[in-house]
PDB file of C-alpha atoms in Angstrom:
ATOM      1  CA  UNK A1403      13.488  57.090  39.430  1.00  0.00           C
ATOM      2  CA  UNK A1404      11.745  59.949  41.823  1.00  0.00           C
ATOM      3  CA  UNK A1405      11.006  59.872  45.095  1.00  0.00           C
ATOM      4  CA  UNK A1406       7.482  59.940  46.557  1.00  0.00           C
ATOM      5  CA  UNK A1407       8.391  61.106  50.111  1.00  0.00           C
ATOM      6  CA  UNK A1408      10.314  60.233  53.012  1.00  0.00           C
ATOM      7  CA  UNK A1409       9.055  56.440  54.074  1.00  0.00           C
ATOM      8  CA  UNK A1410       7.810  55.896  50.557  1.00  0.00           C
ATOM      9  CA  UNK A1411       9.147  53.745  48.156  1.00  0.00           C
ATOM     10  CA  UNK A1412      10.765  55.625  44.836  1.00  0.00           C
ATOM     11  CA  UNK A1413       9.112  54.985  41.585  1.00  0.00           C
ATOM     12  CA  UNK A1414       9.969  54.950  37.745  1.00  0.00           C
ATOM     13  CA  UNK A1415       9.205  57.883  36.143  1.00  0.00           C
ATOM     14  CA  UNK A1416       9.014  58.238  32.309  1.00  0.00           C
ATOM     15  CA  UNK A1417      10.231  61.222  30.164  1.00  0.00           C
ATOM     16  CA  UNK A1418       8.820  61.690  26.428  1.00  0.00           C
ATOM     17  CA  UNK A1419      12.042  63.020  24.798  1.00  0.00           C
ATOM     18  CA  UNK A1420      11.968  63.206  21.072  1.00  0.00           C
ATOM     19  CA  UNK A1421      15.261  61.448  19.229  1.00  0.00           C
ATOM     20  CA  UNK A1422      14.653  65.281  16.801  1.00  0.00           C
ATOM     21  CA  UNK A1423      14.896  68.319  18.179  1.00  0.00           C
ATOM     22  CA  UNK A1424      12.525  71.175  17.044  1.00  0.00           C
ATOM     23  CA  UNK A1425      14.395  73.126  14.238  1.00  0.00           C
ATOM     24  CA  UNK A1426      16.189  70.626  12.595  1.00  0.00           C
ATOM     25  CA  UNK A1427      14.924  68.577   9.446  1.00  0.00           C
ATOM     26  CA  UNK A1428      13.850  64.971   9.159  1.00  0.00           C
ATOM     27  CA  UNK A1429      13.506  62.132   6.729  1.00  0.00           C
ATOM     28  CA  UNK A1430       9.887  62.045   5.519  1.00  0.00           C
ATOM     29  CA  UNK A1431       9.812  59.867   2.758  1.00  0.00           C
ATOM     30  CA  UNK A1432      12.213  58.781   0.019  1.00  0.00           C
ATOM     31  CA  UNK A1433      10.682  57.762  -3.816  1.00  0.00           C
ATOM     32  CA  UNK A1434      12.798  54.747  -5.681  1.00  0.00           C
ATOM     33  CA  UNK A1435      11.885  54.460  -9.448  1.00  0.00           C
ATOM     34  CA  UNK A1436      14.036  52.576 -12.431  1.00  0.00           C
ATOM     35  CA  UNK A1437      13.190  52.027 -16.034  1.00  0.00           C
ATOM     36  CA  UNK A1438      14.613  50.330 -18.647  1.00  0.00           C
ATOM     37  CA  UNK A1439      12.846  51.585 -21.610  1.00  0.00           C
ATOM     38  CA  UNK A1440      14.687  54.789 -21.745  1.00  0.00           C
ATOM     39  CA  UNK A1441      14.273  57.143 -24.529  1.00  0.00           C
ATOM     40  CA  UNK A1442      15.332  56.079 -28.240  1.00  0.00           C
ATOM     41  CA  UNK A1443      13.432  58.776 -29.752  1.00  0.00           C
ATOM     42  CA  UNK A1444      16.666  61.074 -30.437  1.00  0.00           C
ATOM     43  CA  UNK A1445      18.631  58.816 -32.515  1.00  0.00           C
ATOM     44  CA  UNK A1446      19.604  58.513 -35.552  1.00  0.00           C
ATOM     45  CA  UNK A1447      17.809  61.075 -38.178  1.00  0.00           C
ATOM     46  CA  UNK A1448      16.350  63.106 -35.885  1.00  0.00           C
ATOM     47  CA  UNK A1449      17.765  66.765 -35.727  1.00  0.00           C
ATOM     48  CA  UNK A1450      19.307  68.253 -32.558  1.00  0.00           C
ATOM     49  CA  UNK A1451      17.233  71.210 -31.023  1.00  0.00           C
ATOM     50  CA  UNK A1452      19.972  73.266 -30.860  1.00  0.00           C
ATOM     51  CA  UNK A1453      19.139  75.143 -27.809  1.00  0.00           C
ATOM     52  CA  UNK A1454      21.795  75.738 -25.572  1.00  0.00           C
ATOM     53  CA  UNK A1455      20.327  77.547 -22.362  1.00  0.00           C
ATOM     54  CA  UNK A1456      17.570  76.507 -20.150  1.00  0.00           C
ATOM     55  CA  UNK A1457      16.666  78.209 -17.011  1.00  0.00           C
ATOM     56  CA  UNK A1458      14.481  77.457 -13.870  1.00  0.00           C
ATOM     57  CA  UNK A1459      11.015  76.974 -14.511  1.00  0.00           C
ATOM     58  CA  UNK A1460      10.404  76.450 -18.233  1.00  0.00           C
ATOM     59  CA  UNK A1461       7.496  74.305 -19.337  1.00  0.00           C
ATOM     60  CA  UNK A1462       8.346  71.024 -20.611  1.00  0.00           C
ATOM     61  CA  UNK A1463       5.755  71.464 -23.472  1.00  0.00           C
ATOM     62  CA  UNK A1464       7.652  75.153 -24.736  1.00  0.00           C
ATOM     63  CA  UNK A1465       9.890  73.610 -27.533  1.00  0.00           C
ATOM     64  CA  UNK A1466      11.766  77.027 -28.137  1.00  0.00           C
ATOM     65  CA  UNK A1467      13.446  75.810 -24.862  1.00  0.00           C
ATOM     66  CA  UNK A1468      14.018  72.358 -26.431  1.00  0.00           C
ATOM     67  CA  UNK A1469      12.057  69.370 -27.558  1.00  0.00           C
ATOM     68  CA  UNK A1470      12.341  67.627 -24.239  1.00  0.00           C
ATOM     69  CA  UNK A1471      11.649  63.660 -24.239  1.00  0.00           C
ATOM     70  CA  UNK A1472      10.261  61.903 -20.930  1.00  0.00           C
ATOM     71  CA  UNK A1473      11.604  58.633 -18.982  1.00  0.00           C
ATOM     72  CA  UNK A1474       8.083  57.891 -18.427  1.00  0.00           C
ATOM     73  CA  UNK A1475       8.937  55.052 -16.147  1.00  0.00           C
ATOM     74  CA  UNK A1476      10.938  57.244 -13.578  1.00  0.00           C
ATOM     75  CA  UNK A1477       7.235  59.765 -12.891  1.00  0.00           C
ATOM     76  CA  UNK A1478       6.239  60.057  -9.166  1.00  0.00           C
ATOM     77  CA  UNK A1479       3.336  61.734  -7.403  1.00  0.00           C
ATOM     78  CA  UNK A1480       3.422  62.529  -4.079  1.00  0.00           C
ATOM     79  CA  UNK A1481       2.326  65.781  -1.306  1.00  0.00           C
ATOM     80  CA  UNK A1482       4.047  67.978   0.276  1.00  0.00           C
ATOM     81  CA  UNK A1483       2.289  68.430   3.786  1.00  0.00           C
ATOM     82  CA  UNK A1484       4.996  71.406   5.508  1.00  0.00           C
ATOM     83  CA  UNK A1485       6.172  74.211   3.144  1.00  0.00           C
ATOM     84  CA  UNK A1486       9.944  74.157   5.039  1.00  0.00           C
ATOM     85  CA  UNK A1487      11.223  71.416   3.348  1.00  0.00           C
ATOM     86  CA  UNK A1488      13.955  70.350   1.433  1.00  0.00           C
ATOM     87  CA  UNK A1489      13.163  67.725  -2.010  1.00  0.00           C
ATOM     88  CA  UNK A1490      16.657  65.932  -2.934  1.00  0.00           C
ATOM     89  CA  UNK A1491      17.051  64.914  -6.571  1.00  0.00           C
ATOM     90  CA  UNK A1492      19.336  61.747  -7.493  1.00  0.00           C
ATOM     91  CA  UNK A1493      19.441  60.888 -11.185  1.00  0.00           C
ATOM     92  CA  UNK A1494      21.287  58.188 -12.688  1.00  0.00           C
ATOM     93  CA  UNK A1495      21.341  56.596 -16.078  1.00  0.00           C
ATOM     94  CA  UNK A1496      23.136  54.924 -18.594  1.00  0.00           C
ATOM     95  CA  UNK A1497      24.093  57.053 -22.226  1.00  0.00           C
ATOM     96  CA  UNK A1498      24.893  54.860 -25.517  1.00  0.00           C
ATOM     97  CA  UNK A1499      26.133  56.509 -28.465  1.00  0.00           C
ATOM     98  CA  UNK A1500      26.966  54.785 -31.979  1.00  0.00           C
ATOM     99  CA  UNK A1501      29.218  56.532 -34.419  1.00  0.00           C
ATOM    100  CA  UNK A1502      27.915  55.316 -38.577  1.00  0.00           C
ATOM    101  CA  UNK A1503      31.714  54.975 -38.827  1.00  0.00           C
ATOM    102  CA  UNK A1504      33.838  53.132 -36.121  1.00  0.00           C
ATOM    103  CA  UNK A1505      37.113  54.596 -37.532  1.00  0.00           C
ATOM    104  CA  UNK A1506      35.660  58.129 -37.316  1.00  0.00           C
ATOM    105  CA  UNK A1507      34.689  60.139 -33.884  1.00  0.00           C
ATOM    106  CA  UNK A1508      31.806  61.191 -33.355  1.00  0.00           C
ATOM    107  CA  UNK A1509      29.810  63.180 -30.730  1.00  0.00           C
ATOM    108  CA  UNK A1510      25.685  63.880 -29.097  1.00  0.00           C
ATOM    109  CA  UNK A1511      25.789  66.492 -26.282  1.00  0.00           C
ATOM    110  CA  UNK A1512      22.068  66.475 -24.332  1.00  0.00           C
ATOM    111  CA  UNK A1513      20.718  67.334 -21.170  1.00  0.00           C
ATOM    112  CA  UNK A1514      18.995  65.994 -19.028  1.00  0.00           C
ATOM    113  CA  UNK A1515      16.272  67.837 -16.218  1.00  0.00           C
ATOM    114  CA  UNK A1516      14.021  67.246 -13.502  1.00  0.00           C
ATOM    115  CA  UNK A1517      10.764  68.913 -13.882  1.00  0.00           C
ATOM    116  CA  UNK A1518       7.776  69.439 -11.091  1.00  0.00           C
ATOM    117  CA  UNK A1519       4.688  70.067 -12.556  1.00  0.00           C
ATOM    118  CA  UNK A1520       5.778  70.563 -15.524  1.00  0.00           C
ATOM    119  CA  UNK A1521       7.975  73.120 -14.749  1.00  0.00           C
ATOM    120  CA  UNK A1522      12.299  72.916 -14.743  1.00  0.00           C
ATOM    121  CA  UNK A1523      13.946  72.695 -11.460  1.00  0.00           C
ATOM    122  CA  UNK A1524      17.155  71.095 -11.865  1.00  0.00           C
ATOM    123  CA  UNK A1525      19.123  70.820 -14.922  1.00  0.00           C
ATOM    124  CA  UNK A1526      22.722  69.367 -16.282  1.00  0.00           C
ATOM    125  CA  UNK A1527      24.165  69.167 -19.834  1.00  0.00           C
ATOM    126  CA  UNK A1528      26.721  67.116 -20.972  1.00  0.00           C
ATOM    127  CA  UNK A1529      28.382  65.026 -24.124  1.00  0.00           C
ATOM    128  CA  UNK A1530      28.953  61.862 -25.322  1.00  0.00           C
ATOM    129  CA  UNK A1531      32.038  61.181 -27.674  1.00  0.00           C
ATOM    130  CA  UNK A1532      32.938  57.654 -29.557  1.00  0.00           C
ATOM    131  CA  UNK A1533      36.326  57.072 -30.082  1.00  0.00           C
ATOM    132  CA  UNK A1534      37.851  55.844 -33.292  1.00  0.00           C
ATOM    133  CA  UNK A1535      38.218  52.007 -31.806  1.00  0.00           C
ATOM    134  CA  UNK A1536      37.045  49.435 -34.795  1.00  0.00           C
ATOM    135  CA  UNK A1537      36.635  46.648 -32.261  1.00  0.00           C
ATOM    136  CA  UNK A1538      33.908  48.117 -30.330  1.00  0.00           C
ATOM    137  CA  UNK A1539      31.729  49.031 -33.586  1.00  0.00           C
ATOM    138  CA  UNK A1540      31.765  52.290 -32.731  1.00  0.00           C
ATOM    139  CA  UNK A1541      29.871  52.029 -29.538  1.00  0.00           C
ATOM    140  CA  UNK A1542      30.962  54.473 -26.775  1.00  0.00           C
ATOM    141  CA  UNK A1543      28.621  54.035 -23.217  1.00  0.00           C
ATOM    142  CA  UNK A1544      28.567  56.535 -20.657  1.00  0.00           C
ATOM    143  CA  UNK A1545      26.937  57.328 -17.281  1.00  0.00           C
ATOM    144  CA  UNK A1546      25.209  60.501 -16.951  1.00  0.00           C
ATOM    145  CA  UNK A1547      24.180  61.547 -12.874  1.00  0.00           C
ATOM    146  CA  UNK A1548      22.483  64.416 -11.995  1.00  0.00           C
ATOM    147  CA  UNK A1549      22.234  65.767  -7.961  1.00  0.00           C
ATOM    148  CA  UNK A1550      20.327  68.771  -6.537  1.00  0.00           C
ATOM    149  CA  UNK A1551      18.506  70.125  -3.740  1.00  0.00           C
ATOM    150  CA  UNK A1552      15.130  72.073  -3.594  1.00  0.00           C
ATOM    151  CA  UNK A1553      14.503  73.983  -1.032  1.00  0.00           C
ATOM    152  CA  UNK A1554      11.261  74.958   0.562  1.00  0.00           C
ATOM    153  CA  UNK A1555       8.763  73.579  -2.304  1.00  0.00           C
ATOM    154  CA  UNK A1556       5.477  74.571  -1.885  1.00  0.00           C
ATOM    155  CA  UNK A1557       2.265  72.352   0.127  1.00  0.00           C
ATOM    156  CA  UNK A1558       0.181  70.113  -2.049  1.00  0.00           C
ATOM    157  CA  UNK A1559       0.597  67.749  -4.765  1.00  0.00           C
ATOM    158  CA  UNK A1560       3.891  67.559  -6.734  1.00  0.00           C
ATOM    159  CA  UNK A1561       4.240  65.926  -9.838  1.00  0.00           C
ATOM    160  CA  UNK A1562       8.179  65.129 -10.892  1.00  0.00           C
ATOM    161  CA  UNK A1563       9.431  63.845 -14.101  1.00  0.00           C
ATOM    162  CA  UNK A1564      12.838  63.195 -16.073  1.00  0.00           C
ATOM    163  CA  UNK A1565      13.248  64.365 -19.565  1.00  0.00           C
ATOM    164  CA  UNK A1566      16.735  64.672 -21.983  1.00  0.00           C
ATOM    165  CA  UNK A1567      16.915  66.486 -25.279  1.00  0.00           C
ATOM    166  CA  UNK A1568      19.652  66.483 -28.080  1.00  0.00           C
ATOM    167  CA  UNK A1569      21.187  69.413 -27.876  1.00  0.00           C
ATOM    168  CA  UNK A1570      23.477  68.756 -31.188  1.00  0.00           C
ATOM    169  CA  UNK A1571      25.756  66.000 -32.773  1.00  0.00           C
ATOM    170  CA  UNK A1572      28.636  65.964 -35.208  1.00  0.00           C
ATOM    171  CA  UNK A1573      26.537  63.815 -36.908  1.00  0.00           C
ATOM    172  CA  UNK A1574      22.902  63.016 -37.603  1.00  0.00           C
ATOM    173  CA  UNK A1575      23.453  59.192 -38.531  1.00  0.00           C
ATOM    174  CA  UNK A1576      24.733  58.407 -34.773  1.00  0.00           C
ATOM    175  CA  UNK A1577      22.461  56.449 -33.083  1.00  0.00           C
ATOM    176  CA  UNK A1578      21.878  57.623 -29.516  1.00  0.00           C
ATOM    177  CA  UNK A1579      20.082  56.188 -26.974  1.00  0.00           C
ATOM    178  CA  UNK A1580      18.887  57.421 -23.042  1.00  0.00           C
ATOM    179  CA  UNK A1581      18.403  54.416 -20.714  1.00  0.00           C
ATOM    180  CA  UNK A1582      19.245  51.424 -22.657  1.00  0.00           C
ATOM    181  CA  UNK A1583      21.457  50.441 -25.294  1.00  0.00           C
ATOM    182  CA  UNK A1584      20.732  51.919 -28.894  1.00  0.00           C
ATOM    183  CA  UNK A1585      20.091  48.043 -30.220  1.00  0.00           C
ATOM    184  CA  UNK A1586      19.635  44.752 -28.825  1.00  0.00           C
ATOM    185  CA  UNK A1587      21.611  43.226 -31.974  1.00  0.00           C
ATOM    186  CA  UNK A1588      24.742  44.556 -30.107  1.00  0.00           C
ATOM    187  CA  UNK A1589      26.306  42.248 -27.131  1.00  0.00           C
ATOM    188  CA  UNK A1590      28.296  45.595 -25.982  1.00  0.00           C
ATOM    189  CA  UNK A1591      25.261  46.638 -23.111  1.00  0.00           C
ATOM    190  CA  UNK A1592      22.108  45.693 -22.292  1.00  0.00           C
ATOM    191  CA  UNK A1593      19.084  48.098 -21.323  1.00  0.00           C
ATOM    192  CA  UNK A1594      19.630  46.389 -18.015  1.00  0.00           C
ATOM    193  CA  UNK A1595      23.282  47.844 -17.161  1.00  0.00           C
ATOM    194  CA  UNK A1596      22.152  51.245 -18.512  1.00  0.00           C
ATOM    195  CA  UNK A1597      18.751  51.771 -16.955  1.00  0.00           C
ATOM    196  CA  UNK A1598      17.678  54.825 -15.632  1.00  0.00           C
ATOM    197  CA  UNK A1599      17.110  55.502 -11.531  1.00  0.00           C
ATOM    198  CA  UNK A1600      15.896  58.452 -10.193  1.00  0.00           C
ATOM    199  CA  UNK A1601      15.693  58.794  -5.917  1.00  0.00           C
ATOM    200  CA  UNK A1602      13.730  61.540  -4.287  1.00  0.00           C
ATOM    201  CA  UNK A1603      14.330  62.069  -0.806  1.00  0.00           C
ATOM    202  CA  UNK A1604      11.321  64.778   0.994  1.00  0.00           C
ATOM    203  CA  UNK A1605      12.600  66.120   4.405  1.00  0.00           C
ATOM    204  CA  UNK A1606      10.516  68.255   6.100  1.00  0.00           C
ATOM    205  CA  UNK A1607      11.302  70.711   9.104  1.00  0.00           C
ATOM    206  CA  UNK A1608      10.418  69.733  12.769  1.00  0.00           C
ATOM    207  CA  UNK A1609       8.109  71.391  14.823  1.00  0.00           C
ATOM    208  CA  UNK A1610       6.509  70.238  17.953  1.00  0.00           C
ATOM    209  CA  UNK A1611       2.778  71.338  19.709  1.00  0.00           C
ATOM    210  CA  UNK A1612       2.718  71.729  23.171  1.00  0.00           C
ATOM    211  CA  UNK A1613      -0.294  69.734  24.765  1.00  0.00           C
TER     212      UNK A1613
END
């Protein structure tokens, strides 16, 4: 409330005060995806890659860093419209191993990375082992995240994917699965309870124009 003068009646007043102040970041969009196909293409009888170092920015299509295999369903396109920015990366997703033996253990370590156009940003490796347990067929089911945080990513269009590759595995008769469960004759899993999510969170540095 201000007043207009003495004799005059006071009047409302309004102030446009931002709920962000300039320099901090903000929330500019987040990107849900999920898929249930997964990847299957690593299982049993197909030969680990047997590389065991990637490193920021390899191409997705250079196999001498690894034959890298894409959740196609977990893809998202968007544009980056201020180059102080920060992308976060959430990755989660369901890992099924099956040992040829149940009474014998068996392992599969992979990876797993986030690529933007085409290229690696964020990476994780890890392994799967079965334990020697008859009554669950020699199933073993494991969840695999992944977190990380780009900074300043440049303007335009961005194009992020999920891939994993089979790094190696005690033996090449396991069947291993990404996503879903390495058969539907099993009742152990489902591709439902493994299924792959992926959130992307863009937030973008304020700035304000004066009028």
């Amino acid at each position: 409330m201000v007043s207009q003068g003495e004799g005059l009646p006071p009047v409302w007043k309004s102030l446009n005060i931002s709920f962000m102040e300039e320099g901090q970041y903000k929330l500019i969009n987040s990107y849900l995806s999920s898929d249930q196909a997964g990847i299957t293409t690593l299982s049993n009888g197909i030969a680990a890659d047997n590389v065991y170092k990637n490193n920021v920015g390899d191409d997705i299509t250079d196999t001498s860093k690894g034959k890298w295999s894409k959740i196609a369903g977990l893809e998202n396109n968007f544009v980056i419209k201020n180059g102080r920015n920060r992308l976060t990366y959430q990755f989660q997703t369901g890992i099924e191993m099956k040992a040829p033996d149940a009474t014998v253990s068996e392992s599969v370590t992979f990876t797993c990375g986030v690529f933007r156009n085409g290229r690696l940003v964020a990476v994780r490796p890890d392994k799967v082992v079965s334990n020697n347990n008859t009554e669950k067929s020699g199933i073993q089911d494991y969840i695999f995240t992944l977190n990380y945080t780009e900074q300043n990513v440049p303007v335009g269009a961005q194009k992020l994917e999920v891939a994993c590759r089979k790094i190696s595995t005690s033996n090449l008769n396991s069947q291993f699965a990404v996503g879903r469960n390495v058969s539907d004759v099993n009742t152990v899993s489902n591709a439902f309870t493994l299924e792959s999510v992926m959130k992307i969170d863009v937030i973008e540095y304020v700035t304000y124009k004066s009028n």
